[in-house]
Structures are given as structure tokens and as C-alpha cells.
Amino acid sequence: MSEIHLDRDVLSTLREVMEEGYPELLDTFLNDSEARLRVLHEARDAEKLSATAHSFKGSSSNMGALRLAELCGELEQRAKQPSLGGIEKLVSEIDSEFARVRILCREEREGFHC
């Protein structure tokens, strides 16, 4: 499993491509991620858990949040199993990892200069 919380090479590429839209991209990722986390906490069925985890995995991967993407992928697969036992622990791990990523994204945004 990756221990990379936020891949700086991915961020550098995004910064080059997005230019002055880069801070907005970071804000959108953070806002969308917080909404997805709420859904993960509130979801009561496997289908909703799996779909939300899949979406969260994709956006995390696109932003270079590799460990977060891995955890979301794990949750996506676990939600397809007959039993949802232990899902709370995995959602908690996703929470903790997103807390790290949120701090790094905010630092990245504060350090951005066009």
C-alpha cells in the first residue's frame, strides 16, 4: 500500500494545466470529498457505499491522493461482499487519511502564486 498522501508530481502537472484555475480545483476537490465522506458515513446500503467509494477513489487518484484512493478502492470492493461487517473501521481510516490530505491541499493552495 502506498504511503504517499499527496503526490507532488501530480499536483505539479495539475498546476501547469489548470494555471489560475488551480486553487479552484483544490477547493472543489476538498468540498466534493467532504460531501462524499458524509455519504459514506450515512450510507446504509452496499450499492450506495460502493458507488460513492468508486467516485471518491477516482477523484482522489486524479488529485494524487494515492493512499486515499487505495482506501476508497478497498471500501468499494468490500461493499460488494455479502457482509458489510468492519466497514466502519475502513470509513474511519478514510476519514483519517482525508484529514491529512485536506491539510496538504490547503497548504498547497496557500502556497500557490500565478
N, CA, C and O of each residue as an XYZ file, in Angstrom:
456
protein
N       0.829     -1.200      0.000
C       0.000      0.000      0.000
C       0.865      1.252      0.000
O       1.934      1.302      0.610
N       0.382      2.226     -0.681
C       1.119      3.476     -0.773
C       1.032      4.266      0.528
O       0.010      4.250      1.214
N       2.092      4.938      0.845
C       2.079      5.846      1.991
C       2.150      7.296      1.524
O       2.348      8.213      2.321
N       1.986      7.484      0.218
C       2.012      8.839     -0.331
C       0.639      9.464     -0.113
O      -0.371      8.998     -0.640
N       0.634     10.520      0.669
C      -0.623     11.196      0.954
C      -1.040     12.103     -0.198
O      -2.222     12.187     -0.531
N      -0.073     12.778     -0.803
C      -0.357     13.679     -1.916
C       0.867     13.716     -2.826
O       1.920     14.223     -2.441
N       0.723     13.184     -4.017
C       1.822     13.077     -4.971
C       2.119     14.454     -5.565
O       1.303     15.019     -6.293
N       3.278     14.975     -5.247
C       3.659     16.328     -5.696
C       3.812     16.421     -7.214
O       3.593     17.487     -7.789
N       4.185     15.317     -7.872
C       4.305     15.332     -9.335
C       2.936     15.523     -9.983
O       2.801     16.269    -10.952
N       1.930     14.851     -9.447
C       0.569     15.000     -9.963
C       0.113     16.443     -9.764
O      -0.455     17.051    -10.672
N       0.363     16.989     -8.571
C      -0.037     18.370     -8.295
C       0.671     19.351     -9.223
O       0.070     20.316     -9.696
N       1.931     19.102     -9.476
C       2.690     19.980    -10.365
C       2.085     19.984    -11.772
O       1.951     21.038    -12.395
N       1.728     18.817    -12.257
C       1.098     18.710    -13.579
C      -0.246     19.435    -13.588
O      -0.552     20.169    -14.527
N      -1.041     19.230    -12.549
C      -2.341     19.911    -12.458
C      -2.169     21.427    -12.407
O      -2.935     22.169    -13.021
N      -1.162     21.874    -11.674
C      -0.888     23.313    -11.551
C      -0.550     23.890    -12.932
O      -1.014     24.973    -13.287
N       0.261     23.158    -13.706
C       0.633     23.625    -15.046
C      -0.568     23.671    -15.983
O      -0.734     24.621    -16.748
N      -1.396     22.646    -15.918
C      -2.550     22.558    -16.808
C      -3.635     23.561    -16.422
O      -4.206     24.229    -17.285
N      -3.910     23.662    -15.143
C      -5.025     24.493    -14.664
C      -4.668     25.972    -14.534
O      -5.552     26.828    -14.569
N      -3.400     26.271    -14.387
C      -2.919     27.638    -14.210
C      -3.700     28.362    -13.127
O      -3.706     27.909    -11.982
N      -4.365     29.483    -13.450
C      -5.049     30.257    -12.408
C      -6.293     29.554    -11.870
O      -6.840     29.983    -10.854
N      -6.754     28.489    -12.522
C      -7.894     27.713    -12.030
C      -7.506     26.656    -10.998
O      -8.360     25.966    -10.441
N      -6.202     26.545    -10.756
C      -5.704     25.515     -9.831
C      -6.270     25.638     -8.412
O      -6.702     24.630     -7.852
N      -6.284     26.830     -7.810
C      -6.861     26.928     -6.459
C      -8.328     26.485     -6.416
O      -8.763     25.859     -5.450
N      -9.077     26.811     -7.456
C     -10.481     26.401     -7.512
C     -10.596     24.876     -7.616
O     -11.500     24.277     -7.035
N      -9.680     24.260     -8.353
C      -9.654     22.804     -8.454
C      -9.438     22.178     -7.077
O     -10.121     21.221     -6.711
N      -8.495     22.718     -6.322
C      -8.237     22.215     -4.961
C      -9.476     22.380     -4.086
O      -9.852     21.464     -3.355
N     -10.107     23.545     -4.162
C     -11.316     23.805     -3.361
C     -12.433     22.833     -3.733
O     -13.114     22.295     -2.860
N     -12.616     22.612     -5.031
C     -13.663     21.704     -5.494
C     -13.400     20.293     -4.994
O     -14.314     19.612     -4.529
N     -12.151     19.856     -5.092
C     -11.805     18.517     -4.600
C     -12.121     18.393     -3.113
O     -12.719     17.405     -2.687
N     -11.726     19.381     -2.326
C     -11.978     19.322     -0.885
C     -13.473     19.317     -0.577
O     -13.936     18.524      0.243
N     -14.222     20.192     -1.227
C     -15.671     20.265     -0.986
C     -16.375     18.977     -1.396
O     -17.209     18.456     -0.657
N     -16.035     18.468     -2.578
C     -16.640     17.224     -3.050
C     -16.280     16.057     -2.135
O     -17.114     15.198     -1.848
N     -15.034     16.038     -1.684
C     -14.574     14.956     -0.806
C     -15.312     14.976      0.525
O     -15.682     13.926      1.050
N     -15.523     16.160      1.064
C     -16.259     16.269      2.328
C     -17.693     15.773      2.157
O     -18.237     15.117      3.046
N     -18.300     16.086      1.016
C     -19.663     15.602      0.737
C     -19.666     14.077      0.598
O     -20.568     13.406      1.100
N     -18.668     13.540     -0.076
C     -18.592     12.077     -0.234
C     -18.381     11.391      1.113
O     -18.946     10.326      1.364
N     -17.581     11.989      1.968
C     -17.374     11.409      3.305
C     -18.688     11.354      4.077
O     -18.984     10.363      4.744
N     -19.465     12.415      3.983
C     -20.773     12.419      4.661
C     -21.643     11.272      4.153
O     -22.304     10.594      4.938
N     -21.639     11.059      2.845
C     -22.424      9.970      2.267
C     -21.915      8.621      2.784
O     -22.710      7.745      3.121
N     -20.591      8.456      2.847
C     -20.035      7.193      3.347
C     -20.476      6.936      4.785
O     -20.754      5.795      5.155
N     -20.539      7.972      5.584
C     -20.953      7.815      6.984
C     -22.449      7.510      7.106
O     -22.875      6.809      8.024
N     -23.232      8.039      6.178
C     -24.684      7.907      6.279
C     -25.243      6.732      5.482
O     -26.369      6.299      5.728
N     -24.468      6.212      4.531
C     -24.961      5.145      3.651
C     -25.325      3.898      4.451
O     -24.589      3.465      5.337
N     -26.457      3.349      4.119
C     -26.932      2.148      4.797
C     -27.005      0.952      3.853
O     -27.345     -0.153      4.275
N     -26.687      1.167      2.583
C     -26.738      0.031      1.669
C     -25.425     -0.086      0.893
O     -24.729      0.901      0.655
N     -25.116     -1.305      0.515
C     -23.841     -1.620     -0.138
C     -23.688     -0.905     -1.474
O     -22.589     -0.478     -1.828
N     -24.777     -0.775     -2.212
C     -24.705     -0.151     -3.529
C     -24.279      1.316     -3.429
O     -23.436      1.779     -4.198
N     -24.860      2.032     -2.489
C     -24.511      3.448     -2.302
C     -23.065      3.583     -1.805
O     -22.331      4.467     -2.249
N     -22.665      2.704     -0.885
C     -21.283      2.713     -0.396
C     -20.307      2.479     -1.541
O     -19.323      3.203     -1.686
N     -20.581      1.478     -2.342
C     -19.693      1.121     -3.444
C     -19.592      2.250     -4.469
O     -18.494      2.598     -4.903
N     -20.732      2.820     -4.855
C     -20.740      3.894     -5.857
C     -20.011      5.138     -5.348
O     -19.255      5.763     -6.091
N     -20.235      5.494     -4.092
C     -19.577      6.676     -3.514
C     -18.079      6.429     -3.372
O     -17.272      7.308     -3.677
N     -17.709      5.246     -2.914
C     -16.290      4.912     -2.780
C     -15.607      4.940     -4.144
O     -14.471      5.401     -4.260
N     -16.288      4.453     -5.172
C     -15.728      4.448     -6.522
C     -15.468      5.882     -7.009
O     -14.400      6.186     -7.541
N     -16.444      6.734     -6.819
C     -16.314      8.137     -7.215
C     -15.189      8.836     -6.448
O     -14.392      9.578     -7.022
N     -15.145      8.579     -5.142
C     -14.124      9.178     -4.272
C     -12.742      8.674     -4.668
O     -11.773      9.434     -4.662
N     -12.651      7.390     -5.014
C     -11.381      6.802     -5.455
C     -10.870      7.520     -6.696
O      -9.691      7.863     -6.781
N     -11.764      7.747     -7.660
C     -11.363      8.397     -8.907
C     -10.870      9.815     -8.706
O      -9.827     10.196     -9.238
N     -11.612     10.595     -7.942
C     -11.194     11.993     -7.738
C      -9.908     12.056     -6.923
O      -9.055     12.907     -7.173
N      -9.767     11.163     -5.952
C      -8.538     11.142     -5.136
C      -7.331     10.784     -5.994
O      -6.266     11.389     -5.876
N      -7.514      9.800     -6.851
C      -6.434      9.387     -7.742
C      -6.040     10.525     -8.684
O      -4.856     10.788     -8.893
N      -7.042     11.195     -9.249
C      -6.782     12.317    -10.162
C      -6.014     13.444     -9.486
O      -5.244     14.151    -10.136
N      -6.222     13.615     -8.181
C      -5.561     14.685     -7.435
C      -4.231     14.231     -6.820
O      -3.540     15.022     -6.178
N      -3.883     12.986     -7.012
C      -2.610     12.499     -6.472
C      -2.686     12.068     -5.022
O      -1.652     11.882     -4.380
N      -3.894     11.904     -4.493
C      -4.072     11.428     -3.108
C      -4.080      9.898     -3.151
O      -5.132      9.267     -3.048
N      -2.894      9.320     -3.304
C      -2.768      7.907     -3.607
C      -3.257      6.988     -2.497
O      -3.980      6.028     -2.767
N      -2.883      7.260     -1.271
C      -3.321      6.420     -0.154
C      -4.838      6.506      0.012
O      -5.489      5.493      0.269
N      -5.398      7.687     -0.131
C      -6.835      7.872     -0.031
C      -7.543      7.081     -1.133
O      -8.563      6.440     -0.879
N      -7.006      7.127     -2.352
C      -7.580      6.378     -3.472
C      -7.544      4.878     -3.187
O      -8.504      4.166     -3.481
N      -6.441      4.397     -2.615
C      -6.332      2.971     -2.284
C      -7.376      2.558     -1.253
O      -8.018      1.517     -1.391
N      -7.540      3.375     -0.225
C      -8.536      3.064      0.809
C      -9.952      3.067      0.238
O     -10.770      2.215      0.586
N     -10.235      4.019     -0.631
C     -11.560      4.072     -1.260
C     -11.776      2.860     -2.164
O     -12.883      2.325     -2.232
N     -10.735      2.431     -2.850
C     -10.828      1.229     -3.678
C     -11.096      0.000     -2.831
O     -11.871     -0.875     -3.217
N     -10.460     -0.061     -1.691
C     -10.687     -1.167     -0.761
C     -12.137     -1.161     -0.276
O     -12.772     -2.213     -0.203
N     -12.656      0.016      0.054
C     -14.042      0.127      0.500
C     -15.001     -0.266     -0.628
O     -15.997     -0.951     -0.394
N     -14.697      0.166     -1.830
C     -15.535     -0.185     -2.977
C     -15.646     -1.710     -3.103
O     -16.737     -2.247     -3.301
N     -14.519     -2.391     -2.988
C     -14.524     -3.855     -3.095
C     -15.230     -4.508     -1.909
O     -15.989     -5.462     -2.079
N     -14.978     -3.992     -0.714
C     -15.619     -4.549      0.493
C     -17.128     -4.392      0.448
O     -17.857     -5.259      0.931
N     -17.602     -3.299     -0.125
C     -19.049     -3.059     -0.197
C     -19.728     -4.057     -1.128
O     -20.950     -4.200     -1.090
N     -18.962     -4.741     -1.954
C     -19.523     -5.745     -2.863
C     -19.585     -7.126     -2.218
O     -20.114     -8.068     -2.808
N     -19.045     -7.245     -1.008
C     -19.066     -8.521     -0.281
C     -20.426     -8.716      0.382
O     -21.152     -7.750      0.620
N     -20.770     -9.985      0.682
C     -22.071    -10.253      1.310
C     -22.258     -9.561      2.664
O     -23.364     -9.135      2.998
N     -21.187     -9.451      3.434
C     -21.283     -8.836      4.760
C     -20.589     -7.477      4.762
O     -19.497     -7.325      4.215
N     -21.234     -6.495      5.381
C     -20.633     -5.161      5.499
C     -19.907     -4.998      6.837
O     -19.532     -3.884      7.206
N     -19.711     -6.074      7.549
C     -19.017     -6.005      8.835
C     -17.622     -5.417      8.691
O     -16.887     -5.757      7.764
N     -17.268     -4.542      9.603
C     -15.943     -3.919      9.583
C     -15.837     -2.705      8.683
O     -14.781     -2.076      8.613
N     -16.908     -2.370      8.000
C     -16.891     -1.214      7.092
C     -16.616      0.069      7.858
O     -15.935      0.960      7.349
N     -17.134      0.173      9.067
C     -16.964      1.398      9.860
C     -15.484      1.703     10.081
O     -15.068      2.860     10.035
N     -14.692      0.655     10.320
C     -13.256      0.844     10.536
C     -12.596      1.402      9.275
O     -11.746      2.289      9.351
N     -12.985      0.887      8.141
C     -12.421      1.356      6.878
C     -12.838      2.799      6.591
O     -12.022      3.598      6.131
N     -14.089      3.134      6.857
C     -14.551      4.514      6.680
C     -13.779      5.443      7.621
O     -13.450      6.572      7.257
N     -13.497      4.965      8.817
C     -12.705      5.749      9.769
C     -11.286      5.978      9.247
O     -10.734      7.067      9.407
N     -10.698      4.962      8.626
C      -9.365      5.118      8.026
C      -9.406      6.145      6.894
O      -8.483      6.945      6.740
N     -10.475      6.117      6.110
C     -10.642      7.090      5.023
C     -10.755      8.491      5.611
O     -10.173      9.440      5.084
N     -11.497      8.618      6.692
C     -11.612      9.907      7.401
C     -10.235     10.432      7.804
O      -9.896     11.588      7.551
N      -9.461      9.571      8.427
C      -8.134      9.971      8.917
C      -7.214     10.369      7.771
O      -6.492     11.363      7.857
N      -7.246      9.590      6.708
C      -6.393      9.906      5.566
C      -6.837     11.205      4.900
O      -5.999     12.014      4.502
N      -8.151     11.409      4.776
C      -8.613     12.654      4.178
C      -8.223     13.850      5.035
O      -7.939     14.921      4.499
N      -8.202     13.692      6.352
C      -7.782     14.785      7.229
C      -6.351     15.214      6.885
O      -6.044     16.407      6.864
N      -5.480     14.237      6.618
C      -4.093     14.558      6.207
C      -4.088     15.264      4.852
O      -3.430     16.288      4.670
N      -4.832     14.697      3.910
C      -4.874     15.250      2.555
C      -5.449     16.667      2.569
O      -4.964     17.540      1.850
N      -6.477     16.896      3.380
C      -7.088     18.225      3.467
C      -6.039     19.260      3.883
O      -5.956     20.334      3.288
N      -5.248     18.942      4.893
C      -4.202     19.861      5.363
C      -3.206     20.134      4.242
O      -2.837     21.284      4.002
N      -2.771     19.082      3.558
C      -1.792     19.250      2.480
C      -2.363     20.063      1.320
O      -1.659     20.880      0.728
N      -3.629     19.842      0.997
C      -4.259     20.618     -0.087
C      -4.388     22.086      0.299
O      -4.167     22.972     -0.526
N      -4.740     22.335      1.531
C      -4.852     23.733      1.980
C      -3.490     24.418      1.971
O      -3.384     25.586      1.596
N      -2.453     23.701      2.380
C      -1.096     24.266      2.323
C      -0.706     24.536      0.871
O      -0.106     25.567      0.565
N      -1.048     23.613     -0.013
C      -0.758     23.765     -1.431
C      -1.470     25.002     -1.987
O      -0.895     25.770     -2.758
N      -2.724     25.178     -1.585
C      -3.489     26.312     -2.077
C      -2.910     27.633     -1.559
O      -2.818     28.608     -2.305
N      -2.527     27.662     -0.298
C      -1.946     28.879      0.280
C      -0.616     29.234     -0.368
O      -0.263     30.410     -0.454
N       0.119     28.235     -0.823
C       1.422     28.483     -1.437
C       1.365     28.751     -2.925
O       2.403     28.985     -3.545
N       0.175     28.723     -3.519
C       0.038     28.910     -4.964
C       0.104     30.378     -5.337
O      -0.560     31.224     -4.739
N       0.914     30.655     -6.332
C       1.018     32.022     -6.885
C       1.040     31.917     -8.386
O       1.854     31.183     -8.946
N       0.154     32.644     -9.053
C       0.103     32.644    -10.533
C       1.348     33.290    -11.106
O       1.489     33.384    -12.326
